[in-house]
Short mmCIF file of C-alpha atoms in Angstrom, two decimals:
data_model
loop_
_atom_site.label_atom_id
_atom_site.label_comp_id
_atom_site.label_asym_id
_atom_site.label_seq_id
_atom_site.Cartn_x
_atom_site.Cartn_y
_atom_site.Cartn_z
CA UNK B 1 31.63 4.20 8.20
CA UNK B 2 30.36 5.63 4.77
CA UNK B 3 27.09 3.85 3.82
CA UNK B 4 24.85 4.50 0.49
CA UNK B 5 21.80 2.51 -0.16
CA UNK B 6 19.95 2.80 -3.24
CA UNK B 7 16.58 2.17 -3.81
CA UNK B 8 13.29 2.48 -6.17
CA UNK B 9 14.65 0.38 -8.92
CA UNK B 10 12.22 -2.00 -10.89
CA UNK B 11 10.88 -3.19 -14.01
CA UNK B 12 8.85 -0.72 -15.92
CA UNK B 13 7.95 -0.09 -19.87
CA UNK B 14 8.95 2.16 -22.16
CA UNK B 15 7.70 5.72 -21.20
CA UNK B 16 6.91 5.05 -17.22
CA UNK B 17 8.89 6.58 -14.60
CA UNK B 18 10.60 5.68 -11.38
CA UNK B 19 12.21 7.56 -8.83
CA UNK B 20 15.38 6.71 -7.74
CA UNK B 21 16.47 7.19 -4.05
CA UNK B 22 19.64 6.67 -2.55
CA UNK B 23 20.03 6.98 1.60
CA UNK B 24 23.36 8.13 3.01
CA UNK B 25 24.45 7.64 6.35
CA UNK B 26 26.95 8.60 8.97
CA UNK B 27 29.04 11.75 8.60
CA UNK B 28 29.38 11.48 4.59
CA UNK B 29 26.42 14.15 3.45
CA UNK B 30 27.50 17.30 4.12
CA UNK B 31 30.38 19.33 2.09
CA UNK B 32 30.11 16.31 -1.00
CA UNK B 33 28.45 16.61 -4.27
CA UNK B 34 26.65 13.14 -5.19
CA UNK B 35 26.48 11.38 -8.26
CA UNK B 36 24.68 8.89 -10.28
CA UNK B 37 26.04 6.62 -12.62
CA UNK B 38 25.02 3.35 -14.18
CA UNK B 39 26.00 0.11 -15.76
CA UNK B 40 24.68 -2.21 -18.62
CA UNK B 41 25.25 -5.56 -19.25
CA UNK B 42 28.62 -6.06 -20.98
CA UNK B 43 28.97 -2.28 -21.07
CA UNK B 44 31.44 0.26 -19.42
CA UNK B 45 30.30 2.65 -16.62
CA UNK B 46 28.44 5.67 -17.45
CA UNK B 47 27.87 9.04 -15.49
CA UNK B 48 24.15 9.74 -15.40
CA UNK B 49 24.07 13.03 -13.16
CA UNK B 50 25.37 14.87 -10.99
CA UNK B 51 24.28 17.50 -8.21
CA UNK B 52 26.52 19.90 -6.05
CA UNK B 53 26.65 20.54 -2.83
CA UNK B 54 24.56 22.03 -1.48
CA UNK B 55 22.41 21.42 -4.54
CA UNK B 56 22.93 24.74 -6.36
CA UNK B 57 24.14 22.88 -9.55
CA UNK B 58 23.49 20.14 -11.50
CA UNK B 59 24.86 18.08 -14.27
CA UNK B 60 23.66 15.19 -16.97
CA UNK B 61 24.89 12.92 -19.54
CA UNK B 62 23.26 14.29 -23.27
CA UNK B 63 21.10 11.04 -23.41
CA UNK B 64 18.97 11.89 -20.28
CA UNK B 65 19.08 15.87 -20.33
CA UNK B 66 15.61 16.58 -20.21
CA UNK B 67 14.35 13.33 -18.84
CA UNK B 68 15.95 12.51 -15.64
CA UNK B 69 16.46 14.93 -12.76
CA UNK B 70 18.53 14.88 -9.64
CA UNK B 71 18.02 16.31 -6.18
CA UNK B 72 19.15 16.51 -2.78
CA UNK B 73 17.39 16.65 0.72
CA UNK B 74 19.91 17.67 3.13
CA UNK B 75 18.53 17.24 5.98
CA UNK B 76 17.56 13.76 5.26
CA UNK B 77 20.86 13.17 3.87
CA UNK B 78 19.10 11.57 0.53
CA UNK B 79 19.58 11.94 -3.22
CA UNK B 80 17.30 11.39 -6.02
CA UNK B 81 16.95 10.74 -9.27
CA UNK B 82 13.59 11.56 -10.64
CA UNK B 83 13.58 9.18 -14.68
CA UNK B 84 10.64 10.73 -16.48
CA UNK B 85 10.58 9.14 -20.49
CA UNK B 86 12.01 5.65 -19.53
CA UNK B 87 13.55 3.94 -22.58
CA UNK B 88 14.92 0.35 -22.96
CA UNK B 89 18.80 1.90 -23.21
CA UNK B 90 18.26 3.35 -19.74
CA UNK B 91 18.50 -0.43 -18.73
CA UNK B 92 21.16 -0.67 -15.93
CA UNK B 93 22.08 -1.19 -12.71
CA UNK B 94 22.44 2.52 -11.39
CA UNK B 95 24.78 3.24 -8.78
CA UNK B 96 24.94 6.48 -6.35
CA UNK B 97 28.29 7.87 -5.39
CA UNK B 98 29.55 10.40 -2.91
CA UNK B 99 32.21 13.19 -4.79
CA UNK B 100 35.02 13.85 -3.13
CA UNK B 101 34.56 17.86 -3.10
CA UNK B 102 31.59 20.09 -2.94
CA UNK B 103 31.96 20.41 -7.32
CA UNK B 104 30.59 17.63 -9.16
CA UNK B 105 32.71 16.01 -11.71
CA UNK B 106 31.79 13.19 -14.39
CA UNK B 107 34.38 10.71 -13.96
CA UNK B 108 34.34 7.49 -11.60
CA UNK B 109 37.76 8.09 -9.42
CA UNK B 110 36.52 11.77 -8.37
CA UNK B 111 33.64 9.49 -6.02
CA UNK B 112 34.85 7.96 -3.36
CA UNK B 113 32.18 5.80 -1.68
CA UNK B 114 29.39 4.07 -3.45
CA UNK B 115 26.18 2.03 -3.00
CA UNK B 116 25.39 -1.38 -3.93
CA UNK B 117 23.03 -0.56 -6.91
CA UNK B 118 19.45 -0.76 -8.00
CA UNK B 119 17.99 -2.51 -11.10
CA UNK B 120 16.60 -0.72 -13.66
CA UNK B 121 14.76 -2.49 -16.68
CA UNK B 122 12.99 -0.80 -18.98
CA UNK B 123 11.13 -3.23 -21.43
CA UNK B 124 9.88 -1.81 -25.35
#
């Protein structure tokens, strides 16, 4: 059985930072890219980032380039994502996701499993 759990979520103000973390378990690490993508209230799904396996590459939505950064630790099968710059539109519930090849891709149906989600709420 595939499990993510996020973490690290919280409420913070405009210009802190949080880390992210998101825990994988079982046989569902190795030979995936992971992803990040998040949610706002009454808003679609958006991709935040994404990093290859083994970590080599990386990708972001334009709005965070620069301020958020993602990373792997293989060995303890977690992902981060390091939010430097916070601003009240990075409000969400962010979700981690486990791609279904070693390439990372932007859109929602090339994930296959996914966590439960962390809050994120960024006051002004």
């Amino acid at each position: 059985q595939v499990q993510l759990v996020e973490s690290g979520g919280g409420l913070v103000e405009a210009g802190d930072s949080l880390t992210l973390s998101c825990a994988a378990s079982g046989d569902t690490f190795a030979w995936h890219s992971m992803g990040w993508f998040r949610q706002a209230p009454g808003k679609e799904s958006e991709f935040v980032a994404a990093i290859s396996w083994p970590g080599t590459r990386t990708s972001y939505v334009n709005s965070v380039k620069g301020r958020f950064t993602i990373s792997r630790d293989n060995i303890k099968h977690i992902i981060y994502l390091q939010m430097n710059g916070l601003k009240p539109e990075d409000t969400a519930t962010y979700y981690c996701a486990r791609g279904k090849s070693v390439s990372f891709e932007r859109t929602k149906t090339d994930y296959d499993y996914w966590g439960q989600g962390t809050q994120v709420t960024v006051s002004s």
